[in-house]
PDB file of C-alpha atoms in Angstrom:
ATOM      1  CA  MET A   1      95.417 -77.375-105.387  1.00 79.00           C
ATOM      2  CA  ARG A   2      98.950 -77.127-104.123  1.00 88.00           C
ATOM      3  CA  ASP A   3      99.526 -73.395-104.466  1.00 96.00           C
ATOM      4  CA  LEU A   4      97.788 -70.053-104.912  1.00 97.00           C
ATOM      5  CA  SER A   5      98.856 -69.690-108.536  1.00 97.00           C
ATOM      6  CA  MET A   6      96.807 -72.792-109.395  1.00 96.00           C
ATOM      7  CA  HIS A   7      93.800 -71.295-107.598  1.00 96.00           C
ATOM      8  CA  ILE A   8      94.284 -68.108-109.632  1.00 97.00           C
ATOM      9  CA  LEU A   9      94.434 -70.081-112.882  1.00 96.00           C
ATOM     10  CA  ASP A  10      91.204 -71.888-111.961  1.00 93.00           C
ATOM     11  CA  ILE A  11      89.269 -68.759-110.945  1.00 95.00           C
ATOM     12  CA  VAL A  12      90.445 -66.782-113.990  1.00 97.00           C
ATOM     13  CA  GLY A  13      89.284 -69.722-116.131  1.00 94.00           C
ATOM     14  CA  ASN A  14      85.834 -69.259-114.582  1.00 92.00           C
ATOM     15  CA  SER A  15      85.978 -65.550-115.444  1.00 96.00           C
ATOM     16  CA  VAL A  16      86.928 -66.227-119.050  1.00 96.00           C
ATOM     17  CA  ARG A  17      84.115 -68.795-119.402  1.00 93.00           C
ATOM     18  CA  ALA A  18      81.771 -66.110-118.023  1.00 95.00           C
ATOM     19  CA  LYS A  19      82.658 -64.014-121.107  1.00 97.00           C
ATOM     20  CA  SER A  20      84.794 -61.448-119.290  1.00 98.00           C
ATOM     21  CA  THR A  21      86.697 -58.966-121.397  1.00 98.00           C
ATOM     22  CA  GLU A  22      88.687 -57.741-118.393  1.00 98.00           C
ATOM     23  CA  VAL A  23      89.997 -59.648-115.386  1.00 98.00           C
ATOM     24  CA  LYS A  24      91.864 -58.060-112.473  1.00 98.00           C
ATOM     25  CA  ILE A  25      94.147 -60.263-110.369  1.00 98.00           C
ATOM     26  CA  ILE A  26      95.130 -58.401-107.218  1.00 98.00           C
ATOM     27  CA  LEU A  27      97.554 -59.887-104.696  1.00 98.00           C
ATOM     28  CA  MET A  28      98.360 -57.976-101.543  1.00 98.00           C
ATOM     29  CA  GLU A  29     100.953 -59.095 -99.011  1.00 98.00           C
ATOM     30  CA  ASP A  30     101.141 -57.086 -95.796  1.00 98.00           C
ATOM     31  CA  MET A  31     103.812 -58.192 -93.350  1.00 97.00           C
ATOM     32  CA  ASP A  32     102.693 -55.763 -90.606  1.00 97.00           C
ATOM     33  CA  TYR A  33      99.177 -57.229 -90.515  1.00 97.00           C
ATOM     34  CA  ASP A  34     100.318 -60.744 -91.505  1.00 98.00           C
ATOM     35  CA  ILE A  35      97.803 -60.912 -94.353  1.00 98.00           C
ATOM     36  CA  LEU A  36      97.922 -62.238 -97.867  1.00 98.00           C
ATOM     37  CA  SER A  37      94.857 -61.215 -99.847  1.00 98.00           C
ATOM     38  CA  LEU A  38      93.870 -62.450-103.294  1.00 98.00           C
ATOM     39  CA  ARG A  39      91.111 -60.662-105.203  1.00 98.00           C
ATOM     40  CA  ILE A  40      89.927 -61.550-108.677  1.00 98.00           C
ATOM     41  CA  GLU A  41      87.462 -59.194-110.339  1.00 98.00           C
ATOM     42  CA  ASP A  42      85.835 -59.667-113.720  1.00 98.00           C
ATOM     43  CA  ASN A  43      83.241 -58.000-115.908  1.00 98.00           C
ATOM     44  CA  GLY A  44      81.633 -61.271-117.001  1.00 97.00           C
ATOM     45  CA  CYS A  45      78.015 -62.356-116.901  1.00 96.00           C
ATOM     46  CA  GLY A  46      77.831 -62.379-113.091  1.00 96.00           C
ATOM     47  CA  MET A  47      75.981 -64.728-110.752  1.00 93.00           C
ATOM     48  CA  SER A  48      72.722 -64.661-108.854  1.00 92.00           C
ATOM     49  CA  GLU A  49      72.681 -64.932-105.039  1.00 91.00           C
ATOM     50  CA  ALA A  50      71.553 -68.556-105.381  1.00 89.00           C
ATOM     51  CA  THR A  51      74.449 -69.365-107.717  1.00 87.00           C
ATOM     52  CA  ILE A  52      76.944 -67.688-105.356  1.00 88.00           C
ATOM     53  CA  LYS A  53      75.764 -69.958-102.531  1.00 85.00           C
ATOM     54  CA  LYS A  54      75.973 -73.019-104.794  1.00 83.00           C
ATOM     55  CA  ALA A  55      79.500 -72.038-105.901  1.00 81.00           C
ATOM     56  CA  MET A  56      80.737 -72.949-102.412  1.00 79.00           C
ATOM     57  CA  ASP A  57      79.346 -76.489-102.845  1.00 73.00           C
ATOM     58  CA  PRO A  58      81.928 -78.930-104.289  1.00 68.00           C
ATOM     59  CA  PHE A  59      79.115 -80.900-105.926  1.00 67.00           C
ATOM     60  CA  PHE A  60      77.936 -77.943-108.009  1.00 56.00           C
ATOM     61  CA  THR A  61      79.298 -76.721-111.300  1.00 57.00           C
ATOM     62  CA  SER A  62      77.743 -74.789-114.148  1.00 52.00           C
ATOM     63  CA  ARG A  63      79.957 -76.673-116.609  1.00 49.00           C
ATOM     64  CA  LYS A  64      78.460 -79.524-118.582  1.00 51.00           C
ATOM     65  CA  THR A  65      81.721 -81.476-118.911  1.00 50.00           C
ATOM     66  CA  ARG A  66      81.883 -82.610-115.279  1.00 42.00           C
ATOM     67  CA  LYS A  67      79.669 -83.000-112.232  1.00 41.00           C
ATOM     68  CA  VAL A  68      81.783 -81.310-109.567  1.00 42.00           C
ATOM     69  CA  GLY A  69      83.324 -77.866-109.153  1.00 51.00           C
ATOM     70  CA  LEU A  70      86.111 -78.043-106.608  1.00 71.00           C
ATOM     71  CA  GLY A  71      87.959 -74.785-107.354  1.00 84.00           C
ATOM     72  CA  ILE A  72      86.106 -72.346-105.119  1.00 91.00           C
ATOM     73  CA  PRO A  73      85.435 -74.837-102.277  1.00 90.00           C
ATOM     74  CA  LEU A  74      89.148 -75.777-102.181  1.00 92.00           C
ATOM     75  CA  LEU A  75      90.149 -72.117-102.126  1.00 95.00           C
ATOM     76  CA  GLN A  76      87.663 -71.534 -99.309  1.00 94.00           C
ATOM     77  CA  GLN A  77      89.042 -74.502 -97.372  1.00 94.00           C
ATOM     78  CA  ASN A  78      92.634 -73.322 -97.819  1.00 95.00           C
ATOM     79  CA  ALA A  79      91.754 -69.811 -96.637  1.00 97.00           C
ATOM     80  CA  GLU A  80      89.788 -71.080 -93.624  1.00 96.00           C
ATOM     81  CA  LEU A  81      92.662 -73.374 -92.611  1.00 96.00           C
ATOM     82  CA  THR A  82      94.712 -70.202 -92.058  1.00 97.00           C
ATOM     83  CA  ASN A  83      91.955 -68.454 -90.069  1.00 97.00           C
ATOM     84  CA  GLY A  84      90.990 -66.497 -93.188  1.00 97.00           C
ATOM     85  CA  GLY A  85      88.049 -66.857 -95.539  1.00 97.00           C
ATOM     86  CA  ILE A  86      86.537 -65.948 -98.882  1.00 96.00           C
ATOM     87  CA  THR A  87      83.768 -63.678-100.049  1.00 97.00           C
ATOM     88  CA  ILE A  88      82.055 -63.531-103.413  1.00 96.00           C
ATOM     89  CA  GLU A  89      80.162 -60.494-104.663  1.00 97.00           C
ATOM     90  CA  SER A  90      78.426 -60.585-108.004  1.00 96.00           C
ATOM     91  CA  GLU A  91      75.768 -58.901-110.058  1.00 95.00           C
ATOM     92  CA  ILE A  92      74.106 -60.374-113.126  1.00 96.00           C
ATOM     93  CA  GLY A  93      75.404 -58.633-116.236  1.00 96.00           C
ATOM     94  CA  LYS A  94      78.100 -56.712-114.320  1.00 97.00           C
ATOM     95  CA  GLY A  95      80.623 -59.287-113.138  1.00 97.00           C
ATOM     96  CA  THR A  96      82.020 -60.994-110.075  1.00 97.00           C
ATOM     97  CA  GLN A  97      84.563 -60.228-107.366  1.00 98.00           C
ATOM     98  CA  LEU A  98      86.072 -63.056-105.335  1.00 98.00           C
ATOM     99  CA  THR A  99      88.304 -62.221-102.378  1.00 98.00           C
ATOM    100  CA  ALA A 100      90.320 -64.754-100.398  1.00 98.00           C
ATOM    101  CA  VAL A 101      92.209 -63.698 -97.275  1.00 98.00           C
ATOM    102  CA  PHE A 102      94.936 -65.769 -95.627  1.00 98.00           C
ATOM    103  CA  VAL A 103      97.036 -65.337 -92.510  1.00 98.00           C
ATOM    104  CA  ARG A 104     100.306 -64.971 -94.392  1.00 97.00           C
ATOM    105  CA  SER A 105     102.596 -66.685 -91.866  1.00 97.00           C
ATOM    106  CA  HIS A 106     100.199 -69.541 -91.080  1.00 98.00           C
ATOM    107  CA  ILE A 107     101.792 -72.946 -91.597  1.00 97.00           C
ATOM    108  CA  ASP A 108      98.764 -74.125 -93.610  1.00 97.00           C
ATOM    109  CA  ARG A 109      98.822 -71.246 -96.103  1.00 97.00           C
ATOM    110  CA  PRO A 110      99.501 -72.583 -99.578  1.00 96.00           C
ATOM    111  CA  PRO A 111     102.668 -71.194-101.160  1.00 97.00           C
ATOM    112  CA  LEU A 112     102.380 -68.579-103.882  1.00 97.00           C
ATOM    113  CA  GLY A 113     103.669 -71.027-106.483  1.00 97.00           C
ATOM    114  CA  ASP A 114     105.072 -69.994-109.852  1.00 97.00           C
ATOM    115  CA  ILE A 115     102.997 -66.832-110.059  1.00 98.00           C
ATOM    116  CA  ALA A 116     105.067 -65.335-112.887  1.00 98.00           C
ATOM    117  CA  ASP A 117     104.556 -68.375-115.110  1.00 97.00           C
ATOM    118  CA  THR A 118     100.858 -68.522-114.229  1.00 98.00           C
ATOM    119  CA  ILE A 119     100.198 -64.857-115.054  1.00 98.00           C
ATOM    120  CA  ALA A 120     102.218 -65.137-118.283  1.00 97.00           C
ATOM    121  CA  LEU A 121     100.192 -68.227-119.244  1.00 97.00           C
ATOM    122  CA  ILE A 122      96.898 -66.484-118.473  1.00 98.00           C
ATOM    123  CA  ILE A 123      97.912 -63.469-120.577  1.00 97.00           C
ATOM    124  CA  SER A 124      99.191 -65.436-123.569  1.00 96.00           C
ATOM    125  CA  GLY A 125      96.290 -67.886-123.444  1.00 96.00           C
ATOM    126  CA  ASN A 126      93.627 -65.166-123.416  1.00 97.00           C
ATOM    127  CA  PRO A 127      94.749 -62.559-125.969  1.00 95.00           C
ATOM    128  CA  ASN A 128      91.276 -61.001-126.196  1.00 95.00           C
ATOM    129  CA  VAL A 129      90.944 -60.454-122.452  1.00 97.00           C
ATOM    130  CA  ASN A 130      92.590 -57.478-120.754  1.00 98.00           C
ATOM    131  CA  ILE A 131      94.370 -59.032-117.802  1.00 98.00           C
ATOM    132  CA  ILE A 132      95.398 -56.597-115.075  1.00 98.00           C
ATOM    133  CA  TYR A 133      97.835 -58.067-112.567  1.00 98.00           C
ATOM    134  CA  SER A 134      98.632 -56.080-109.457  1.00 98.00           C
ATOM    135  CA  HIS A 135     100.896 -57.341-106.687  1.00 98.00           C
ATOM    136  CA  SER A 136     101.707 -55.288-103.632  1.00 98.00           C
ATOM    137  CA  PHE A 137     104.187 -56.191-100.941  1.00 98.00           C
ATOM    138  CA  ASN A 138     103.961 -53.877 -97.943  1.00 97.00           C
ATOM    139  CA  ASP A 139     104.238 -50.385 -99.466  1.00 96.00           C
ATOM    140  CA  GLU A 140     105.620 -51.470-102.859  1.00 98.00           C
ATOM    141  CA  LYS A 141     103.427 -52.303-105.857  1.00 98.00           C
ATOM    142  CA  TYR A 142     103.831 -53.785-109.324  1.00 98.00           C
ATOM    143  CA  ILE A 143     101.106 -53.567-111.975  1.00 98.00           C
ATOM    144  CA  LEU A 144     101.041 -55.178-115.415  1.00 98.00           C
ATOM    145  CA  THR A 145      98.268 -55.061-118.009  1.00 97.00           C
ATOM    146  CA  THR A 146      97.711 -56.916-121.242  1.00 96.00           C
ATOM    147  CA  LYS A 147      96.969 -53.605-122.990  1.00 94.00           C
ATOM    148  CA  GLU A 148     100.356 -52.261-121.883  1.00 93.00           C
ATOM    149  CA  ILE A 149     102.131 -55.283-123.369  1.00 94.00           C
ATOM    150  CA  ILE A 150     100.147 -55.250-126.622  1.00 92.00           C
ATOM    151  CA  ASN A 151     100.891 -51.531-127.083  1.00 90.00           C
ATOM    152  CA  SER A 152     104.626 -52.239-126.859  1.00 89.00           C
ATOM    153  CA  LEU A 153     104.539 -55.136-129.344  1.00 88.00           C
ATOM    154  CA  GLU A 154     104.973 -54.375-133.004  1.00 82.00           C
ATOM    155  CA  ASN A 155     102.910 -56.874-135.010  1.00 85.00           C
ATOM    156  CA  VAL A 156     103.879 -59.764-132.717  1.00 90.00           C
ATOM    157  CA  SER A 157     101.145 -61.839-131.136  1.00 93.00           C
ATOM    158  CA  ILE A 158     100.916 -61.752-127.364  1.00 94.00           C
ATOM    159  CA  SER A 159     100.467 -65.542-127.641  1.00 93.00           C
ATOM    160  CA  HIS A 160     103.927 -66.040-129.176  1.00 93.00           C
ATOM    161  CA  PRO A 161     106.089 -68.336-126.982  1.00 93.00           C
ATOM    162  CA  LYS A 162     108.956 -65.814-126.853  1.00 94.00           C
ATOM    163  CA  ILE A 163     106.556 -63.124-125.655  1.00 95.00           C
ATOM    164  CA  ASN A 164     105.274 -65.523-122.996  1.00 95.00           C
ATOM    165  CA  GLN A 165     108.841 -66.083-121.780  1.00 96.00           C
ATOM    166  CA  PHE A 166     109.492 -62.323-121.819  1.00 95.00           C
ATOM    167  CA  ILE A 167     106.344 -61.658-119.733  1.00 97.00           C
ATOM    168  CA  LYS A 168     107.326 -64.313-117.206  1.00 97.00           C
ATOM    169  CA  GLN A 169     110.839 -62.906-116.852  1.00 97.00           C
ATOM    170  CA  MET A 170     109.533 -59.333-116.559  1.00 97.00           C
ATOM    171  CA  ILE A 171     107.110 -60.345-113.780  1.00 98.00           C
ATOM    172  CA  GLU A 172     109.829 -62.239-111.889  1.00 98.00           C
ATOM    173  CA  GLU A 173     112.223 -59.284-112.041  1.00 98.00           C
ATOM    174  CA  ASN A 174     109.610 -56.765-110.911  1.00 98.00           C
ATOM    175  CA  LEU A 175     108.304 -58.949-108.080  1.00 98.00           C
ATOM    176  CA  GLU A 176     111.850 -59.385-106.795  1.00 98.00           C
ATOM    177  CA  LEU A 177     112.294 -55.589-106.930  1.00 98.00           C
ATOM    178  CA  ILE A 178     109.312 -55.042-104.626  1.00 98.00           C
ATOM    179  CA  GLY A 179     110.436 -57.771-102.216  1.00 97.00           C
ATOM    180  CA  VAL A 180     108.235 -60.758-103.121  1.00 96.00           C
ATOM    181  CA  GLU A 181     109.968 -64.065-102.440  1.00 91.00           C
ATOM    182  CA  LEU A 182     109.656 -66.336-105.458  1.00 85.00           C
TER     183      LEU A 182
END
């Protein structure tokens, strides 16, 4: 995967398939410590210890439509190339938390990608899942939730293309306000 937004899309897809009703996407960029951290938390079905270990294997997938699962191993590889790494914590019936840490300035760190478009797509494509997106840059933070958007809409579907465009634009504007380079 070429950028972090594609990794996010892939991992959130796993969360949705695990029957999550809430997914938190937390990006933290800290210039002082030269860290970019990505954490995705869900309240889905969770994984056993054995499944967590298998999730790092590119030749394992729980899906029946293909024989490989490259998402998590590629994310792990990308993090390790920057002297970072990933951790997965999970409990059956409670959900999963995946954290990937990157050295932010490392030449091998994948770019953020079109994060605004990706988050807008995730929100509009999963209207029954509360998506919580939090992005901090140094001491500034931006948070957006699906519930917040739905509460402001008056009988308009969150999946409507114009709403998707509005969400994307709102994310872009707020990320620029906190100093994130898009």
